[in-house]
Short mmCIF file of C-alpha atoms and ligand atoms in Angstrom, two decimals:
data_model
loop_
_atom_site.label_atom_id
_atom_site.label_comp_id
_atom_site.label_asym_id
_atom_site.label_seq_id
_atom_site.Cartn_x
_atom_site.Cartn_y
_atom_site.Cartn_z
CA UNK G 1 -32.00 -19.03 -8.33
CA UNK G 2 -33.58 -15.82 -9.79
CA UNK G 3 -29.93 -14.46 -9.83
CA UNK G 4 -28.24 -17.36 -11.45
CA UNK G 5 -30.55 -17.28 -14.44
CA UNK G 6 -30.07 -13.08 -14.82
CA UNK G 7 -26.26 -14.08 -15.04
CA UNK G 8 -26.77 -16.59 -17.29
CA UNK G 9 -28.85 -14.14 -19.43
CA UNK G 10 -26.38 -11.71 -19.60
CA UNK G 11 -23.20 -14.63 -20.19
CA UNK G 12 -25.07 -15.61 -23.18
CA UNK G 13 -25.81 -12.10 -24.62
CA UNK G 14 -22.43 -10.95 -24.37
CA UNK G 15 -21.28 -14.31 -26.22
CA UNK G 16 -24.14 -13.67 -28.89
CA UNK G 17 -22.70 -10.16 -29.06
CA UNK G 18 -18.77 -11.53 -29.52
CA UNK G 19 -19.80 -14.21 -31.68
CA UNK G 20 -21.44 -11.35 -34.30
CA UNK G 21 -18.47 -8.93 -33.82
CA UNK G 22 -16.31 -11.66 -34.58
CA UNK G 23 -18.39 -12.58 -37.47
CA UNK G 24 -18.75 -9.39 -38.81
CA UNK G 25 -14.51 -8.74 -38.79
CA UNK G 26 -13.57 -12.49 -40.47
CA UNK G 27 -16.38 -11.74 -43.16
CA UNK G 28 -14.98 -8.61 -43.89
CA UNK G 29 -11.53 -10.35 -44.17
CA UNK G 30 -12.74 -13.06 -46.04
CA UNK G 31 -14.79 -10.45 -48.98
CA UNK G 32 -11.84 -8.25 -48.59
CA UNK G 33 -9.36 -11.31 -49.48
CA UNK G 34 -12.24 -12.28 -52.58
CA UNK G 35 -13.90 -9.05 -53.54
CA UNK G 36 -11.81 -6.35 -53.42
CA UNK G 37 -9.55 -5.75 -55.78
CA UNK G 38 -11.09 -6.12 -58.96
CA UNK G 39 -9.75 -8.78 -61.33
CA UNK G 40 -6.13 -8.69 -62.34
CA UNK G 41 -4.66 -8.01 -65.94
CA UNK G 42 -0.93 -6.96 -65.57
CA UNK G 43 2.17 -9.58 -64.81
CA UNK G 44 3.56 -7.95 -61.91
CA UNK G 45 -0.06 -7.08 -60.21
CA UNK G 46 -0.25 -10.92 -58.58
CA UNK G 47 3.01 -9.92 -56.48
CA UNK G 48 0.91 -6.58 -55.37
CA UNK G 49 -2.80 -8.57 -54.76
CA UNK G 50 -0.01 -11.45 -52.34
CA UNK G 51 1.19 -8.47 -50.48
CA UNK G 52 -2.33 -6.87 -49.99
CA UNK G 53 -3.91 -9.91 -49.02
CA UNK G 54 -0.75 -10.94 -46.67
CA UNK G 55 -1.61 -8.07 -44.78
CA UNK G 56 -4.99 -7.96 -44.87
CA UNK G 57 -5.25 -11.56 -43.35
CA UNK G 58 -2.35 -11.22 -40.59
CA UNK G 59 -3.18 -7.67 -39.75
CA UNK G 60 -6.67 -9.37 -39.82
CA UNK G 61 -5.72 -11.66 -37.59
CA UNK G 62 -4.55 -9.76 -35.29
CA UNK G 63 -6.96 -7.51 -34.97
CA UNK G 64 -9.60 -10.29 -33.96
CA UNK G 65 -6.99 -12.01 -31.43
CA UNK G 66 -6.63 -8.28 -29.72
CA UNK G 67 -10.08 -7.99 -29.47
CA UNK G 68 -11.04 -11.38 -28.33
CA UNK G 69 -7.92 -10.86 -25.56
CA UNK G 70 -10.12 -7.75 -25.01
CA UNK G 71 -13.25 -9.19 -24.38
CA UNK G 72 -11.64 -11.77 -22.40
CA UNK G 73 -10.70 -9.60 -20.02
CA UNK G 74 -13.76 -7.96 -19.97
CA UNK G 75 -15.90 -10.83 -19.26
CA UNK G 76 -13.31 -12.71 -16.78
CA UNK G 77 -12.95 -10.01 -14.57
CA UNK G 78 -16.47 -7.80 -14.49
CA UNK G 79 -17.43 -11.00 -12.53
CA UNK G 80 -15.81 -10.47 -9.28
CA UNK G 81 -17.39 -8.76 -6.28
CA UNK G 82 -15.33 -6.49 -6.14
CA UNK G 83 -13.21 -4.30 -7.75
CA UNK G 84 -9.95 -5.07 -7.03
CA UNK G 85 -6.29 -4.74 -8.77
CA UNK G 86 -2.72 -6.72 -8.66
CA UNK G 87 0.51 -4.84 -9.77
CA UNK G 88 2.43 -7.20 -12.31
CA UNK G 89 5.91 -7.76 -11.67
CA UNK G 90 8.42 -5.25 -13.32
CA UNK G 91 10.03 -8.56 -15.28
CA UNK G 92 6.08 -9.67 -17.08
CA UNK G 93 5.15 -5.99 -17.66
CA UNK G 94 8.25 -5.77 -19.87
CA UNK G 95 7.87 -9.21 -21.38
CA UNK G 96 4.57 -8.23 -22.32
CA UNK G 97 5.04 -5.50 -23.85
CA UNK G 98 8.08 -6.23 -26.04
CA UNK G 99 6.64 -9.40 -27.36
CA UNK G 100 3.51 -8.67 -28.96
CA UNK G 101 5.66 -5.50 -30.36
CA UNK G 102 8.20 -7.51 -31.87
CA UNK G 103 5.78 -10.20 -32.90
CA UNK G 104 3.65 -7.45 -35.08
CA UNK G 105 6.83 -5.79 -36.46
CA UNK G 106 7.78 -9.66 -37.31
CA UNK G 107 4.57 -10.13 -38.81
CA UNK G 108 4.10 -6.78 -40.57
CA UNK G 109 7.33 -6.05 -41.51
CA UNK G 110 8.74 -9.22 -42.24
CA UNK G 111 6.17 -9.98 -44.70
CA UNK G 112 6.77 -6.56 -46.54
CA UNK G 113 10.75 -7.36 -46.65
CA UNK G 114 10.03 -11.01 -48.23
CA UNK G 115 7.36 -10.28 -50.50
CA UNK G 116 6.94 -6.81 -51.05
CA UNK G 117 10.22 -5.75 -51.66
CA UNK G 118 11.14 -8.25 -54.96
CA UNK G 119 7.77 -6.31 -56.21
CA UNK G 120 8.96 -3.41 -55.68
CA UNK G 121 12.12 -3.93 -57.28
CA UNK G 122 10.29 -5.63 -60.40
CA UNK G 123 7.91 -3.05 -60.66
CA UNK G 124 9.92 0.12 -59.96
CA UNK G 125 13.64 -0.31 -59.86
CA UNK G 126 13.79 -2.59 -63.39
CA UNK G 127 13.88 -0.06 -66.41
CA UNK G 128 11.84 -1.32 -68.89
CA UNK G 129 12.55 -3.77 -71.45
CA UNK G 130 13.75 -2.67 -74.83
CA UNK G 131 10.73 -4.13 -77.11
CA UNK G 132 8.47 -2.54 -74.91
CA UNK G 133 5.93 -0.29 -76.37
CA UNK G 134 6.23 3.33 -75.49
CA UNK G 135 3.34 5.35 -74.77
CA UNK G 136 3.44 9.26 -73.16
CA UNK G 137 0.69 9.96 -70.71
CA UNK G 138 -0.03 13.75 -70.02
CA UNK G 139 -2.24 14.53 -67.33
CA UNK G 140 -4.23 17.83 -67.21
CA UNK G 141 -7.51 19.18 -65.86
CA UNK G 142 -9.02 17.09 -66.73
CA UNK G 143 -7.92 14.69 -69.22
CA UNK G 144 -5.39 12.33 -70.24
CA UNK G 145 -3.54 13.01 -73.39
CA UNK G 146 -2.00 9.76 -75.05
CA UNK G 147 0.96 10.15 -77.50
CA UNK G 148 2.73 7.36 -79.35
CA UNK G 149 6.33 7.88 -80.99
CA UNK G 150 5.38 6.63 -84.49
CA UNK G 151 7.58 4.50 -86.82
CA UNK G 152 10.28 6.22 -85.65
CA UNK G 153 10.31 4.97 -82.12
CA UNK G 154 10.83 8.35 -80.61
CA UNK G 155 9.10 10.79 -79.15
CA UNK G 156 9.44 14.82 -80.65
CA UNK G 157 10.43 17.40 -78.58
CA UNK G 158 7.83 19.46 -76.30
CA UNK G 159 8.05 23.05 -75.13
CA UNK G 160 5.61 24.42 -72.63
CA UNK G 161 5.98 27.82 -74.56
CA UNK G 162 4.50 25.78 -77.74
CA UNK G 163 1.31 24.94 -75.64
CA UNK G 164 -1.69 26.59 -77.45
CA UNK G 165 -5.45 25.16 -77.89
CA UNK G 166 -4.75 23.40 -81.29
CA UNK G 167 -1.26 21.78 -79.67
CA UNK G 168 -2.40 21.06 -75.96
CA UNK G 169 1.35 19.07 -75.41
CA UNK G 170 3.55 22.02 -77.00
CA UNK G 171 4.88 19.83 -79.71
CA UNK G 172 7.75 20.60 -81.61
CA UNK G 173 6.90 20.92 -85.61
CA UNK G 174 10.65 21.44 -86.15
CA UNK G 175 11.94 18.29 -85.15
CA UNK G 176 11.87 15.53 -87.27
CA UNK G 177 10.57 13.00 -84.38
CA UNK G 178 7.63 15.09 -83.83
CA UNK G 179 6.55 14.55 -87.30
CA UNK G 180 4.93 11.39 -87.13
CA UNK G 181 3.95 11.49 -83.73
CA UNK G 182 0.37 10.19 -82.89
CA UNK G 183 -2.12 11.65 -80.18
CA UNK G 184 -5.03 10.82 -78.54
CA UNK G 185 -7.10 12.05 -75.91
CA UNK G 186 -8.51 10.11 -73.18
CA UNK G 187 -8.74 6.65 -74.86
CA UNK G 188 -5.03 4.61 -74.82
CA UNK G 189 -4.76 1.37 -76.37
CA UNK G 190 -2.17 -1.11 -75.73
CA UNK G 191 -1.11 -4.66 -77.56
CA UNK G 192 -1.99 -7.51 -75.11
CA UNK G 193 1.58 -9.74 -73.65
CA UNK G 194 3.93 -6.52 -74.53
CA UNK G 195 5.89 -4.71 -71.83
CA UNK G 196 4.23 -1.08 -71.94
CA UNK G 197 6.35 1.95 -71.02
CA UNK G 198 4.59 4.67 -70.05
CA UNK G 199 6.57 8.06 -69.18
CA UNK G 200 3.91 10.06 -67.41
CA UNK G 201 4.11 13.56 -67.58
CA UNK G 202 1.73 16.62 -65.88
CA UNK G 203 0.64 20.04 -67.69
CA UNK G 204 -0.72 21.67 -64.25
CA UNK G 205 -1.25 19.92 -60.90
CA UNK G 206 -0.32 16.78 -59.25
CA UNK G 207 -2.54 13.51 -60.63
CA UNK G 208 -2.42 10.08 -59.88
CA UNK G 209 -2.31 7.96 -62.85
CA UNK G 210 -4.37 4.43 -62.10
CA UNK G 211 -5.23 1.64 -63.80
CA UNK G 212 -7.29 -0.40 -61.10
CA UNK G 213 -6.83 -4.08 -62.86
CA UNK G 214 -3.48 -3.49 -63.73
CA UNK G 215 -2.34 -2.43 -60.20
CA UNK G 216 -0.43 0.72 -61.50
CA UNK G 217 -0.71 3.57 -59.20
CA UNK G 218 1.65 6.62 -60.31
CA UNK G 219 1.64 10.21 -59.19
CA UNK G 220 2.10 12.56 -62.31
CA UNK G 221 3.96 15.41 -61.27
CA UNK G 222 4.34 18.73 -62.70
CA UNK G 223 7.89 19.12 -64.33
CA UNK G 224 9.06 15.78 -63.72
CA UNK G 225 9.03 12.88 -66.38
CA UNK G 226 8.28 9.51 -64.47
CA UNK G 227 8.83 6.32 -65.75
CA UNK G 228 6.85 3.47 -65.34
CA UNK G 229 6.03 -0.33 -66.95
CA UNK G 230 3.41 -3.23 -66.64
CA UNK G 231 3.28 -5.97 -69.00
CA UNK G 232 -1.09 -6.27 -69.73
CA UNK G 233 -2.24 -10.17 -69.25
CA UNK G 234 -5.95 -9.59 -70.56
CA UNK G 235 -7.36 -8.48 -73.52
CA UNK G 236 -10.62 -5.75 -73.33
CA UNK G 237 -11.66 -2.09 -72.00
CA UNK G 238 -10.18 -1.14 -68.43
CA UNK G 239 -10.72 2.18 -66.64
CA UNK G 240 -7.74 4.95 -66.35
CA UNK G 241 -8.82 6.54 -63.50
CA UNK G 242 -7.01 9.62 -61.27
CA UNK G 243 -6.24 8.51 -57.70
CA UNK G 244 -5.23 11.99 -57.14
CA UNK G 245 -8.14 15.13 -56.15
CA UNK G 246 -6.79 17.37 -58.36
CA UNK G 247 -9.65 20.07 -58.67
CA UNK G 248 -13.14 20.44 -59.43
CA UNK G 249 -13.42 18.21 -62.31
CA UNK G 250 -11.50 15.32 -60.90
CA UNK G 251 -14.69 13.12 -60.77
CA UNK G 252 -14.78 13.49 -64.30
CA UNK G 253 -10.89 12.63 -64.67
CA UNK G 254 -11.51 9.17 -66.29
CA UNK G 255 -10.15 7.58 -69.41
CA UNK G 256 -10.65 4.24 -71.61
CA UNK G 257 -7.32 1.85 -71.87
CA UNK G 258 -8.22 -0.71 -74.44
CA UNK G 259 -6.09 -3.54 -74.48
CA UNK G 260 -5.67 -5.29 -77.95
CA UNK G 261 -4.31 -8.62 -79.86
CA UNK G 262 -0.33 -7.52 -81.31
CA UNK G 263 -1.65 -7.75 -84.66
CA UNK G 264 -4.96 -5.73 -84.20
CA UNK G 265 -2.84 -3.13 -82.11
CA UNK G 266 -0.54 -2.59 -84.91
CA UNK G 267 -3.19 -2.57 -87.49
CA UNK G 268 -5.09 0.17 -85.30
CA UNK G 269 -1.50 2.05 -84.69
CA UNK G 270 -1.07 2.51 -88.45
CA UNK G 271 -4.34 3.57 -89.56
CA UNK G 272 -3.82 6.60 -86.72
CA UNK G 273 -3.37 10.01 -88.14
CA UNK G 274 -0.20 11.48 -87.44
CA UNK G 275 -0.55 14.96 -85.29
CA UNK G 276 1.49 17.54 -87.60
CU1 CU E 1 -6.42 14.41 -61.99
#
């Protein structure tokens, strides 16, 4: 009698112990799903937050099935008397461990073929559009330096060798596109429902340029030009961020992306001093 009920003790502790495991892992799913990411402003980003949460619920899943399987095991057999062990045939120890293997390369991999790639191909492998609005970002330590081609549509010419204090991006003054060139450091603004093309550019080390709600993530790399486009949803002020340690000062890496109405874009655009 006194035995029975020191079983049953320990039966229902290790379910009270599964049940908040399992509690803790779908909850962390679940505010993963809900409250990660923070909210979305770009056209492309709602292909990105599908694939993240496709994974993050299957992988999910998985993980919880694997464990209960786990604890299964656990609790079936730690009742017997004693310990014993069976050999499984050569024929289920191969069936068993090919099929959960192909069944989580289905699951994983499948699910980045179908819906990850046609993101990847809109968000990488389209150039951008021809009305979109171009805008060069030049990381350094520590700052992001923001130049926009001016009525002419085209950005001057740059030579490292031109790089001094009072011209941080070694502009050109001899060529004509440089001339009305605009520049701006650590604040970019953007028209709302444009296509912005952003050729990202690095003066020193490798950064990572990141806008959290637009889900652009984009190493900068030193003597490479890098191409990339989002099309903003959402008007307001966003955070540029650098996903990338890049020294002492990276904490302090952070810029301001406002994202404006056409009209009050172009009206801001024009009023901007020219750099030369
Ligand atoms: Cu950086």
């Amino acid at each position: 009698m006194r035995e029975g009920s020191e079983r049953f003790k320990r039966t229902l502790e290790g379910f009270f112990f599964a049940f908040v495991l399992f509690t803790i892992a779908v909850a962390g799913i679940g505010l993963g799903v809900r409250r990660w990411l923070p909210p979305l402003a770009s056209e492309h980003g709602a292909g990105i937050d599908r694939m993240i949460h496709y994974l993050l619920i299957t992988v999910g899943a998985l993980f919880v099935l694997g464990h209960a399987a786990l604890g299964y095991f656990i609790w079936r057999f730690s009742r017997q008397e004693r310990v014993t062990y069976r050999l499984a045939s050569a024929r289920a120890e191969k069936l068993w461990s090919l099929v959960p293997g192909v069944v989580m390369a289905l699951v994983a991999e499948g699910g980045v073929l179908l819906i990850g790639l046609p993101i990847w191909q809109q968000y990488y492998l389209r150039p951008a559009p021809s009305d979109a609005v171009l805008v060069e970002v030049t990381a350094e330590q520590f700052a992001w330096n923001i130049r926009y081609p001016g009525r002419d549509g085209r950005l001057g010419r740059t030579d490292p060798r031109l790089i001094s204090y009072e011209n941080p991006l070694g502009m050109d003054a001899q060529d004509p596109a440089s001339r009305d060139d605009i520049v701006q450091l650590g604040v970019m603004y953007i028209p709302v429902g444009r296509p912005v093309h952003v050729r990202l550019r690095s003066k020193d080390t490798l950064h990572s340029f990141f806008l959290p709600h637009f889900r652009v993530k984009q190493d900068a790399v030193p003597g490479m030009t890098i191409d990339i486009w989002f099309t903003p949803t959402q008007t307001g002020e966003f955070e540029i961020a650098c996903a990338e340690l890049c020294g002492f000062g990276h904490f302090q890496m952070r810029g301001v992306l406002r994202v404006l109405p056409p009209e009050e874009f172009e009206r801001w655009l024009a009023a901007q001093p020219t750099f030369f």
